[in-house]
């Protein structure tokens, strides 16, 4: 009987994971994370809870008063109407594919576990938000001092990629740089947010995740010992490809 209960519980967890993967579009995220691994030697994922409050629209039934020719009330009639009320737009676990160029980790780190020997003692995740997005975050109490970030700064020179060189696309146009700083202090992980490298958007606070680790994970098809950076597939075939071209 106990084994049957454990099996049923395991099946429930499996169904829950499938549901979470489906609503988070996990199938669409697998390809880019493995592509970053193939090109740069490591793929980076960030896991957190996607909770977005906001105005929710839905249909409902309301009683509409019916009046006669002389203004008298004849009765009511159920009518389908649009109802807008405060609610939750998103409320599920999510996994974000991180651009390796925006992930700056402790240089000598051998592991992302800060408690392990040689573990990362600090790291940065460089995020990009519009001014309106930051205002919304401030309205729900996530950040502060957003008004000091009215002017975005151009960081295009820090990105050399195909879009920039071929199509002259400014990857950070009209976006504000926000640095998520994570560090290991006093036996625990702490975090804060810095906007445009000068404005404190979120003061340093304790790690909000109960697992006590950084909310990042890394994958690499060819890991290197005592290093967080693996060998990319491009590195292995680069010389062979050059020979073929010649």
PDB file of N, CA and C in Angstrom, residues 152-243:
ATOM      1  N   UNK A 152      18.784  56.229 -20.903  1.00  0.00           N
ATOM      2  CA  UNK A 152      19.503  54.975 -21.093  1.00  0.00           C
ATOM      3  C   UNK A 152      20.915  55.272 -21.584  1.00  0.00           C
ATOM      4  N   UNK A 153      21.826  54.356 -21.338  1.00  0.00           N
ATOM      5  CA  UNK A 153      23.213  54.500 -21.770  1.00  0.00           C
ATOM      6  C   UNK A 153      23.504  53.489 -22.865  1.00  0.00           C
ATOM      7  N   UNK A 154      24.380  53.864 -23.788  1.00  0.00           N
ATOM      8  CA  UNK A 154      24.685  53.017 -24.932  1.00  0.00           C
ATOM      9  C   UNK A 154      25.860  52.108 -24.595  1.00  0.00           C
ATOM     10  N   UNK A 155      25.611  50.794 -24.650  1.00  0.00           N
ATOM     11  CA  UNK A 155      26.656  49.815 -24.391  1.00  0.00           C
ATOM     12  C   UNK A 155      26.918  48.954 -25.633  1.00  0.00           C
ATOM     13  N   UNK A 156      26.616  49.506 -26.817  1.00  0.00           N
ATOM     14  CA  UNK A 156      26.755  48.737 -28.041  1.00  0.00           C
ATOM     15  C   UNK A 156      28.191  48.288 -28.274  1.00  0.00           C
ATOM     16  N   UNK A 157      29.165  49.085 -27.863  1.00  0.00           N
ATOM     17  CA  UNK A 157      30.555  48.737 -28.106  1.00  0.00           C
ATOM     18  C   UNK A 157      30.984  47.479 -27.363  1.00  0.00           C
ATOM     19  N   UNK A 158      30.192  47.014 -26.403  1.00  0.00           N
ATOM     20  CA  UNK A 158      30.548  45.820 -25.650  1.00  0.00           C
ATOM     21  C   UNK A 158      30.026  44.544 -26.313  1.00  0.00           C
ATOM     22  N   UNK A 159      29.326  44.688 -27.429  1.00  0.00           N
ATOM     23  CA  UNK A 159      28.757  43.541 -28.126  1.00  0.00           C
ATOM     24  C   UNK A 159      29.249  43.524 -29.568  1.00  0.00           C
ATOM     25  N   UNK A 160      29.992  42.515 -29.922  1.00  0.00           N
ATOM     26  CA  UNK A 160      30.426  42.319 -31.302  1.00  0.00           C
ATOM     27  C   UNK A 160      29.792  41.024 -31.796  1.00  0.00           C
ATOM     28  N   UNK A 161      28.705  41.152 -32.536  1.00  0.00           N
ATOM     29  CA  UNK A 161      28.020  39.967 -33.023  1.00  0.00           C
ATOM     30  C   UNK A 161      27.548  40.206 -34.454  1.00  0.00           C
ATOM     31  N   UNK A 162      26.934  39.190 -35.024  1.00  0.00           N
ATOM     32  CA  UNK A 162      26.499  39.247 -36.419  1.00  0.00           C
ATOM     33  C   UNK A 162      25.459  40.343 -36.634  1.00  0.00           C
ATOM     34  N   UNK A 163      24.492  40.463 -35.739  1.00  0.00           N
ATOM     35  CA  UNK A 163      23.458  41.479 -35.896  1.00  0.00           C
ATOM     36  C   UNK A 163      24.046  42.885 -35.920  1.00  0.00           C
ATOM     37  N   UNK A 164      25.046  43.115 -35.057  1.00  0.00           N
ATOM     38  CA  UNK A 164      25.657  44.443 -34.986  1.00  0.00           C
ATOM     39  C   UNK A 164      26.480  44.746 -36.225  1.00  0.00           C
ATOM     40  N   UNK A 165      27.274  43.765 -36.681  1.00  0.00           N
ATOM     41  CA  UNK A 165      28.192  44.003 -37.786  1.00  0.00           C
ATOM     42  C   UNK A 165      27.493  43.983 -39.142  1.00  0.00           C
ATOM     43  N   UNK A 166      26.537  43.090 -39.333  1.00  0.00           N
ATOM     44  CA  UNK A 166      25.897  42.936 -40.637  1.00  0.00           C
ATOM     45  C   UNK A 166      24.695  43.856 -40.798  1.00  0.00           C
ATOM     46  N   UNK A 167      23.851  43.903 -39.772  1.00  0.00           N
ATOM     47  CA  UNK A 167      22.596  44.654 -39.891  1.00  0.00           C
ATOM     48  C   UNK A 167      22.619  45.980 -39.137  1.00  0.00           C
ATOM     49  N   UNK A 168      23.744  46.316 -38.486  1.00  0.00           N
ATOM     50  CA  UNK A 168      23.865  47.561 -37.718  1.00  0.00           C
ATOM     51  C   UNK A 168      22.733  47.702 -36.697  1.00  0.00           C
ATOM     52  N   UNK A 169      22.426  46.623 -36.014  1.00  0.00           N
ATOM     53  CA  UNK A 169      21.387  46.629 -34.995  1.00  0.00           C
ATOM     54  C   UNK A 169      21.998  46.970 -33.642  1.00  0.00           C
ATOM     55  N   UNK A 170      21.431  47.967 -32.987  1.00  0.00           N
ATOM     56  CA  UNK A 170      21.871  48.354 -31.651  1.00  0.00           C
ATOM     57  C   UNK A 170      21.139  47.477 -30.640  1.00  0.00           C
ATOM     58  N   UNK A 171      21.830  46.519 -30.064  1.00  0.00           N
ATOM     59  CA  UNK A 171      21.203  45.520 -29.206  1.00  0.00           C
ATOM     60  C   UNK A 171      20.638  46.103 -27.920  1.00  0.00           C
ATOM     61  N   UNK A 172      21.148  47.237 -27.491  1.00  0.00           N
ATOM     62  CA  UNK A 172      20.701  47.821 -26.228  1.00  0.00           C
ATOM     63  C   UNK A 172      19.955  49.141 -26.418  1.00  0.00           C
ATOM     64  N   UNK A 173      19.475  49.406 -27.614  1.00  0.00           N
ATOM     65  CA  UNK A 173      18.804  50.687 -27.897  1.00  0.00           C
ATOM     66  C   UNK A 173      17.566  50.847 -27.020  1.00  0.00           C
ATOM     67  N   UNK A 174      17.459  51.988 -26.362  1.00  0.00           N
ATOM     68  CA  UNK A 174      16.320  52.351 -25.510  1.00  0.00           C
ATOM     69  C   UNK A 174      16.151  51.416 -24.311  1.00  0.00           C
ATOM     70  N   UNK A 175      17.177  50.684 -23.975  1.00  0.00           N
ATOM     71  CA  UNK A 175      17.118  49.792 -22.819  1.00  0.00           C
ATOM     72  C   UNK A 175      18.087  50.266 -21.749  1.00  0.00           C
ATOM     73  N   UNK A 176      17.779  49.938 -20.516  1.00  0.00           N
ATOM     74  CA  UNK A 176      18.585  50.353 -19.369  1.00  0.00           C
ATOM     75  C   UNK A 176      19.283  49.132 -18.791  1.00  0.00           C
ATOM     76  N   UNK A 177      20.570  49.264 -18.567  1.00  0.00           N
ATOM     77  CA  UNK A 177      21.348  48.164 -18.002  1.00  0.00           C
ATOM     78  C   UNK A 177      21.058  48.035 -16.503  1.00  0.00           C
ATOM     79  N   UNK A 178      20.724  46.833 -16.086  1.00  0.00           N
ATOM     80  CA  UNK A 178      20.503  46.530 -14.674  1.00  0.00           C
ATOM     81  C   UNK A 178      21.392  45.357 -14.301  1.00  0.00           C
ATOM     82  N   UNK A 179      22.277  45.570 -13.355  1.00  0.00           N
ATOM     83  CA  UNK A 179      23.186  44.521 -12.908  1.00  0.00           C
ATOM     84  C   UNK A 179      22.597  43.832 -11.683  1.00  0.00           C
ATOM     85  N   UNK A 180      22.355  42.547 -11.815  1.00  0.00           N
ATOM     86  CA  UNK A 180      21.990  41.725 -10.663  1.00  0.00           C
ATOM     87  C   UNK A 180      23.280  41.204 -10.049  1.00  0.00           C
ATOM     88  N   UNK A 181      23.567  41.633  -8.857  1.00  0.00           N
ATOM     89  CA  UNK A 181      24.794  41.224  -8.173  1.00  0.00           C
ATOM     90  C   UNK A 181      24.457  40.177  -7.122  1.00  0.00           C
ATOM     91  N   UNK A 182      25.119  39.026  -7.211  1.00  0.00           N
ATOM     92  CA  UNK A 182      24.942  37.947  -6.252  1.00  0.00           C
ATOM     93  C   UNK A 182      26.291  37.666  -5.607  1.00  0.00           C
ATOM     94  N   UNK A 183      26.314  37.558  -4.285  1.00  0.00           N
ATOM     95  CA  UNK A 183      27.579  37.337  -3.599  1.00  0.00           C
ATOM     96  C   UNK A 183      27.366  36.427  -2.386  1.00  0.00           C
ATOM     97  N   UNK A 184      28.460  35.836  -1.945  1.00  0.00           N
ATOM     98  CA  UNK A 184      28.453  34.954  -0.781  1.00  0.00           C
ATOM     99  C   UNK A 184      29.079  35.702   0.383  1.00  0.00           C
ATOM    100  N   UNK A 185      28.247  36.079   1.362  1.00  0.00           N
ATOM    101  CA  UNK A 185      28.710  36.838   2.519  1.00  0.00           C
ATOM    102  C   UNK A 185      28.094  36.285   3.786  1.00  0.00           C
ATOM    103  N   UNK A 186      28.899  36.161   4.820  1.00  0.00           N
ATOM    104  CA  UNK A 186      28.434  35.738   6.141  1.00  0.00           C
ATOM    105  C   UNK A 186      27.704  34.394   6.093  1.00  0.00           C
ATOM    106  N   UNK A 187      28.220  33.508   5.263  1.00  0.00           N
ATOM    107  CA  UNK A 187      27.679  32.161   5.205  1.00  0.00           C
ATOM    108  C   UNK A 187      26.400  32.000   4.415  1.00  0.00           C
ATOM    109  N   UNK A 188      26.014  33.016   3.635  1.00  0.00           N
ATOM    110  CA  UNK A 188      24.802  32.916   2.835  1.00  0.00           C
ATOM    111  C   UNK A 188      24.924  33.800   1.602  1.00  0.00           C
ATOM    112  N   UNK A 189      24.054  33.561   0.639  1.00  0.00           N
ATOM    113  CA  UNK A 189      24.052  34.340  -0.595  1.00  0.00           C
ATOM    114  C   UNK A 189      23.173  35.573  -0.419  1.00  0.00           C
ATOM    115  N   UNK A 190      23.674  36.701  -0.903  1.00  0.00           N
ATOM    116  CA  UNK A 190      22.922  37.948  -0.875  1.00  0.00           C
ATOM    117  C   UNK A 190      22.894  38.541  -2.280  1.00  0.00           C
ATOM    118  N   UNK A 191      21.931  39.412  -2.519  1.00  0.00           N
ATOM    119  CA  UNK A 191      21.774  39.979  -3.860  1.00  0.00           C
ATOM    120  C   UNK A 191      21.305  41.417  -3.794  1.00  0.00           C
ATOM    121  N   UNK A 192      21.642  42.187  -4.837  1.00  0.00           N
ATOM    122  CA  UNK A 192      21.139  43.550  -4.992  1.00  0.00           C
ATOM    123  C   UNK A 192      21.115  43.886  -6.481  1.00  0.00           C
ATOM    124  N   UNK A 193      20.391  44.972  -6.830  1.00  0.00           N
ATOM    125  CA  UNK A 193      20.278  45.404  -8.228  1.00  0.00           C
ATOM    126  C   UNK A 193      20.858  46.816  -8.364  1.00  0.00           C
ATOM    127  N   UNK A 194      21.639  47.016  -9.440  1.00  0.00           N
ATOM    128  CA  UNK A 194      22.232  48.317  -9.722  1.00  0.00           C
ATOM    129  C   UNK A 194      21.838  48.727 -11.142  1.00  0.00           C
ATOM    130  N   UNK A 195      21.268  49.930 -11.300  1.00  0.00           N
ATOM    131  CA  UNK A 195      20.863  50.428 -12.608  1.00  0.00           C
ATOM    132  C   UNK A 195      21.872  51.402 -13.175  1.00  0.00           C
ATOM    133  N   UNK A 196      22.248  51.195 -14.437  1.00  0.00           N
ATOM    134  CA  UNK A 196      23.226  52.055 -15.117  1.00  0.00           C
ATOM    135  C   UNK A 196      24.515  52.215 -14.315  1.00  0.00           C
ATOM    136  N   UNK A 197      24.827  51.211 -13.512  1.00  0.00           N
ATOM    137  CA  UNK A 197      26.089  51.135 -12.752  1.00  0.00           C
ATOM    138  C   UNK A 197      26.245  52.243 -11.713  1.00  0.00           C
ATOM    139  N   UNK A 198      25.121  52.873 -11.322  1.00  0.00           N
ATOM    140  CA  UNK A 198      25.239  53.957 -10.344  1.00  0.00           C
ATOM    141  C   UNK A 198      24.028  54.096  -9.427  1.00  0.00           C
ATOM    142  N   UNK A 199      22.874  53.575  -9.818  1.00  0.00           N
ATOM    143  CA  UNK A 199      21.649  53.756  -9.040  1.00  0.00           C
ATOM    144  C   UNK A 199      21.264  52.424  -8.391  1.00  0.00           C
ATOM    145  N   UNK A 200      21.070  52.451  -7.083  1.00  0.00           N
ATOM    146  CA  UNK A 200      20.662  51.241  -6.362  1.00  0.00           C
ATOM    147  C   UNK A 200      19.153  51.056  -6.538  1.00  0.00           C
ATOM    148  N   UNK A 201      18.782  50.041  -7.296  1.00  0.00           N
ATOM    149  CA  UNK A 201      17.365  49.756  -7.525  1.00  0.00           C
ATOM    150  C   UNK A 201      16.803  48.833  -6.456  1.00  0.00           C
ATOM    151  N   UNK A 202      17.636  47.967  -5.943  1.00  0.00           N
ATOM    152  CA  UNK A 202      17.216  47.073  -4.870  1.00  0.00           C
ATOM    153  C   UNK A 202      18.389  46.896  -3.912  1.00  0.00           C
ATOM    154  N   UNK A 203      18.161  47.250  -2.649  1.00  0.00           N
ATOM    155  CA  UNK A 203      19.212  47.144  -1.663  1.00  0.00           C
ATOM    156  C   UNK A 203      19.577  45.687  -1.409  1.00  0.00           C
ATOM    157  N   UNK A 204      20.767  45.504  -0.892  1.00  0.00           N
ATOM    158  CA  UNK A 204      21.240  44.141  -0.653  1.00  0.00           C
ATOM    159  C   UNK A 204      20.322  43.429   0.326  1.00  0.00           C
ATOM    160  N   UNK A 205      19.937  42.215  -0.065  1.00  0.00           N
ATOM    161  CA  UNK A 205      19.039  41.421   0.758  1.00  0.00           C
ATOM    162  C   UNK A 205      19.437  39.955   0.702  1.00  0.00           C
ATOM    163  N   UNK A 206      18.860  39.165   1.583  1.00  0.00           N
ATOM    164  CA  UNK A 206      19.168  37.740   1.627  1.00  0.00           C
ATOM    165  C   UNK A 206      18.618  37.036   0.395  1.00  0.00           C
ATOM    166  N   UNK A 207      19.237  35.934   0.059  1.00  0.00           N
ATOM    167  CA  UNK A 207      18.798  35.128  -1.066  1.00  0.00           C
ATOM    168  C   UNK A 207      17.326  34.741  -0.887  1.00  0.00           C
ATOM    169  N   UNK A 208      16.451  35.079  -1.836  1.00  0.00           N
ATOM    170  CA  UNK A 208      15.032  34.749  -1.680  1.00  0.00           C
ATOM    171  C   UNK A 208      14.713  33.273  -1.934  1.00  0.00           C
ATOM    172  N   UNK A 209      15.690  32.519  -2.461  1.00  0.00           N
ATOM    173  CA  UNK A 209      15.430  31.126  -2.803  1.00  0.00           C
ATOM    174  C   UNK A 209      15.803  30.210  -1.642  1.00  0.00           C
ATOM    175  N   UNK A 210      14.902  29.307  -1.325  1.00  0.00           N
ATOM    176  CA  UNK A 210      15.098  28.430  -0.175  1.00  0.00           C
ATOM    177  C   UNK A 210      16.248  27.445  -0.378  1.00  0.00           C
ATOM    178  N   UNK A 211      16.619  27.144  -1.610  1.00  0.00           N
ATOM    179  CA  UNK A 211      17.698  26.174  -1.824  1.00  0.00           C
ATOM    180  C   UNK A 211      19.064  26.723  -1.422  1.00  0.00           C
ATOM    181  N   UNK A 212      19.153  28.047  -1.195  1.00  0.00           N
ATOM    182  CA  UNK A 212      20.388  28.622  -0.682  1.00  0.00           C
ATOM    183  C   UNK A 212      21.513  28.702  -1.686  1.00  0.00           C
ATOM    184  N   UNK A 213      21.230  28.513  -2.980  1.00  0.00           N
ATOM    185  CA  UNK A 213      22.249  28.562  -4.012  1.00  0.00           C
ATOM    186  C   UNK A 213      21.964  29.722  -4.974  1.00  0.00           C
ATOM    187  N   UNK A 214      22.895  29.962  -5.883  1.00  0.00           N
ATOM    188  CA  UNK A 214      22.628  30.920  -6.954  1.00  0.00           C
ATOM    189  C   UNK A 214      21.535  30.346  -7.859  1.00  0.00           C
ATOM    190  N   UNK A 215      20.670  31.187  -8.409  1.00  0.00           N
ATOM    191  CA  UNK A 215      19.595  30.678  -9.271  1.00  0.00           C
ATOM    192  C   UNK A 215      20.053  30.426 -10.701  1.00  0.00           C
ATOM    193  N   UNK A 216      21.284  29.989 -10.872  1.00  0.00           N
ATOM    194  CA  UNK A 216      21.838  29.750 -12.201  1.00  0.00           C
ATOM    195  C   UNK A 216      22.365  28.322 -12.290  1.00  0.00           C
ATOM    196  N   UNK A 217      22.315  27.791 -13.490  1.00  0.00           N
ATOM    197  CA  UNK A 217      22.911  26.489 -13.767  1.00  0.00           C
ATOM    198  C   UNK A 217      23.604  26.553 -15.115  1.00  0.00           C
ATOM    199  N   UNK A 218      24.598  25.706 -15.305  1.00  0.00           N
ATOM    200  CA  UNK A 218      25.382  25.724 -16.537  1.00  0.00           C
ATOM    201  C   UNK A 218      25.437  24.334 -17.134  1.00  0.00           C
ATOM    202  N   UNK A 219      25.424  24.287 -18.459  1.00  0.00           N
ATOM    203  CA  UNK A 219      25.576  23.026 -19.174  1.00  0.00           C
ATOM    204  C   UNK A 219      26.704  23.182 -20.185  1.00  0.00           C
ATOM    205  N   UNK A 220      27.468  22.127 -20.389  1.00  0.00           N
ATOM    206  CA  UNK A 220      28.515  22.118 -21.399  1.00  0.00           C
ATOM    207  C   UNK A 220      28.706  20.698 -21.876  1.00  0.00           C
ATOM    208  N   UNK A 221      28.830  20.539 -23.177  1.00  0.00           N
ATOM    209  CA  UNK A 221      28.996  19.205 -23.745  1.00  0.00           C
ATOM    210  C   UNK A 221      30.408  18.678 -23.565  1.00  0.00           C
ATOM    211  N   UNK A 222      31.377  19.583 -23.402  1.00  0.00           N
ATOM    212  CA  UNK A 222      32.780  19.187 -23.209  1.00  0.00           C
ATOM    213  C   UNK A 222      33.384  19.985 -22.067  1.00  0.00           C
ATOM    214  N   UNK A 223      33.091  19.626 -20.832  1.00  0.00           N
ATOM    215  CA  UNK A 223      33.605  20.385 -19.683  1.00  0.00           C
ATOM    216  C   UNK A 223      35.116  20.252 -19.531  1.00  0.00           C
ATOM    217  N   UNK A 224      35.699  21.270 -18.941  1.00  0.00           N
ATOM    218  CA  UNK A 224      37.122  21.261 -18.642  1.00  0.00           C
ATOM    219  C   UNK A 224      37.300  21.100 -17.132  1.00  0.00           C
ATOM    220  N   UNK A 225      38.291  20.321 -16.688  1.00  0.00           N
ATOM    221  CA  UNK A 225      38.470  20.121 -15.248  1.00  0.00           C
ATOM    222  C   UNK A 225      38.825  21.423 -14.539  1.00  0.00           C
ATOM    223  N   UNK A 226      38.216  21.632 -13.379  1.00  0.00           N
ATOM    224  CA  UNK A 226      38.497  22.783 -12.514  1.00  0.00           C
ATOM    225  C   UNK A 226      38.203  24.118 -13.215  1.00  0.00           C
ATOM    226  N   UNK A 227      37.187  24.141 -14.041  1.00  0.00           N
ATOM    227  CA  UNK A 227      36.821  25.362 -14.761  1.00  0.00           C
ATOM    228  C   UNK A 227      35.335  25.358 -15.039  1.00  0.00           C
ATOM    229  N   UNK A 228      34.741  26.555 -15.101  1.00  0.00           N
ATOM    230  CA  UNK A 228      33.330  26.683 -15.445  1.00  0.00           C
ATOM    231  C   UNK A 228      33.108  26.804 -16.949  1.00  0.00           C
ATOM    232  N   UNK A 229      34.183  27.006 -17.694  1.00  0.00           N
ATOM    233  CA  UNK A 229      34.078  27.166 -19.132  1.00  0.00           C
ATOM    234  C   UNK A 229      34.523  25.895 -19.835  1.00  0.00           C
ATOM    235  N   UNK A 230      33.664  25.346 -20.673  1.00  0.00           N
ATOM    236  CA  UNK A 230      34.009  24.154 -21.423  1.00  0.00           C
ATOM    237  C   UNK A 230      34.601  24.501 -22.779  1.00  0.00           C
ATOM    238  N   UNK A 231      34.881  23.484 -23.558  1.00  0.00           N
ATOM    239  CA  UNK A 231      35.401  23.661 -24.909  1.00  0.00           C
ATOM    240  C   UNK A 231      34.243  23.644 -25.888  1.00  0.00           C
ATOM    241  N   UNK A 232      34.168  24.654 -26.733  1.00  0.00           N
ATOM    242  CA  UNK A 232      33.069  24.720 -27.686  1.00  0.00           C
ATOM    243  C   UNK A 232      33.347  23.820 -28.882  1.00  0.00           C
ATOM    244  N   UNK A 233      32.269  23.404 -29.527  1.00  0.00           N
ATOM    245  CA  UNK A 233      32.410  22.590 -30.732  1.00  0.00           C
ATOM    246  C   UNK A 233      33.092  23.375 -31.845  1.00  0.00           C
ATOM    247  N   UNK A 234      32.865  24.676 -31.893  1.00  0.00           N
ATOM    248  CA  UNK A 234      33.479  25.523 -32.912  1.00  0.00           C
ATOM    249  C   UNK A 234      35.002  25.482 -32.795  1.00  0.00           C
ATOM    250  N   UNK A 235      35.504  25.481 -31.552  1.00  0.00           N
ATOM    251  CA  UNK A 235      36.954  25.422 -31.356  1.00  0.00           C
ATOM    252  C   UNK A 235      37.547  24.144 -31.933  1.00  0.00           C
ATOM    253  N   UNK A 236      36.837  23.038 -31.831  1.00  0.00           N
ATOM    254  CA  UNK A 236      37.349  21.753 -32.290  1.00  0.00           C
ATOM    255  C   UNK A 236      37.430  21.671 -33.810  1.00  0.00           C
ATOM    256  N   UNK A 237      36.488  22.319 -34.488  1.00  0.00           N
ATOM    257  CA  UNK A 237      36.443  22.192 -35.947  1.00  0.00           C
ATOM    258  C   UNK A 237      37.001  23.411 -36.670  1.00  0.00           C
ATOM    259  N   UNK A 238      37.419  24.432 -35.925  1.00  0.00           N
ATOM    260  CA  UNK A 238      37.842  25.680 -36.559  1.00  0.00           C
ATOM    261  C   UNK A 238      39.013  25.468 -37.513  1.00  0.00           C
ATOM    262  N   UNK A 239      40.057  24.767 -37.058  1.00  0.00           N
ATOM    263  CA  UNK A 239      41.230  24.572 -37.898  1.00  0.00           C
ATOM    264  C   UNK A 239      40.919  23.676 -39.093  1.00  0.00           C
ATOM    265  N   UNK A 240      40.119  22.632 -38.850  1.00  0.00           N
ATOM    266  CA  UNK A 240      39.748  21.747 -39.953  1.00  0.00           C
ATOM    267  C   UNK A 240      38.944  22.509 -41.009  1.00  0.00           C
ATOM    268  N   UNK A 241      38.039  23.365 -40.564  1.00  0.00           N
ATOM    269  CA  UNK A 241      37.226  24.139 -41.488  1.00  0.00           C
ATOM    270  C   UNK A 241      38.091  25.109 -42.275  1.00  0.00           C
ATOM    271  N   UNK A 242      39.075  25.709 -41.618  1.00  0.00           N
ATOM    272  CA  UNK A 242      39.981  26.637 -42.303  1.00  0.00           C
ATOM    273  C   UNK A 242      40.770  25.909 -43.385  1.00  0.00           C
ATOM    274  N   UNK A 243      41.198  24.680 -43.097  1.00  0.00           N
ATOM    275  CA  UNK A 243      41.938  23.890 -44.095  1.00  0.00           C
ATOM    276  C   UNK A 243      41.056  23.585 -45.309  1.00  0.00           C
TER     277      UNK A 243
END
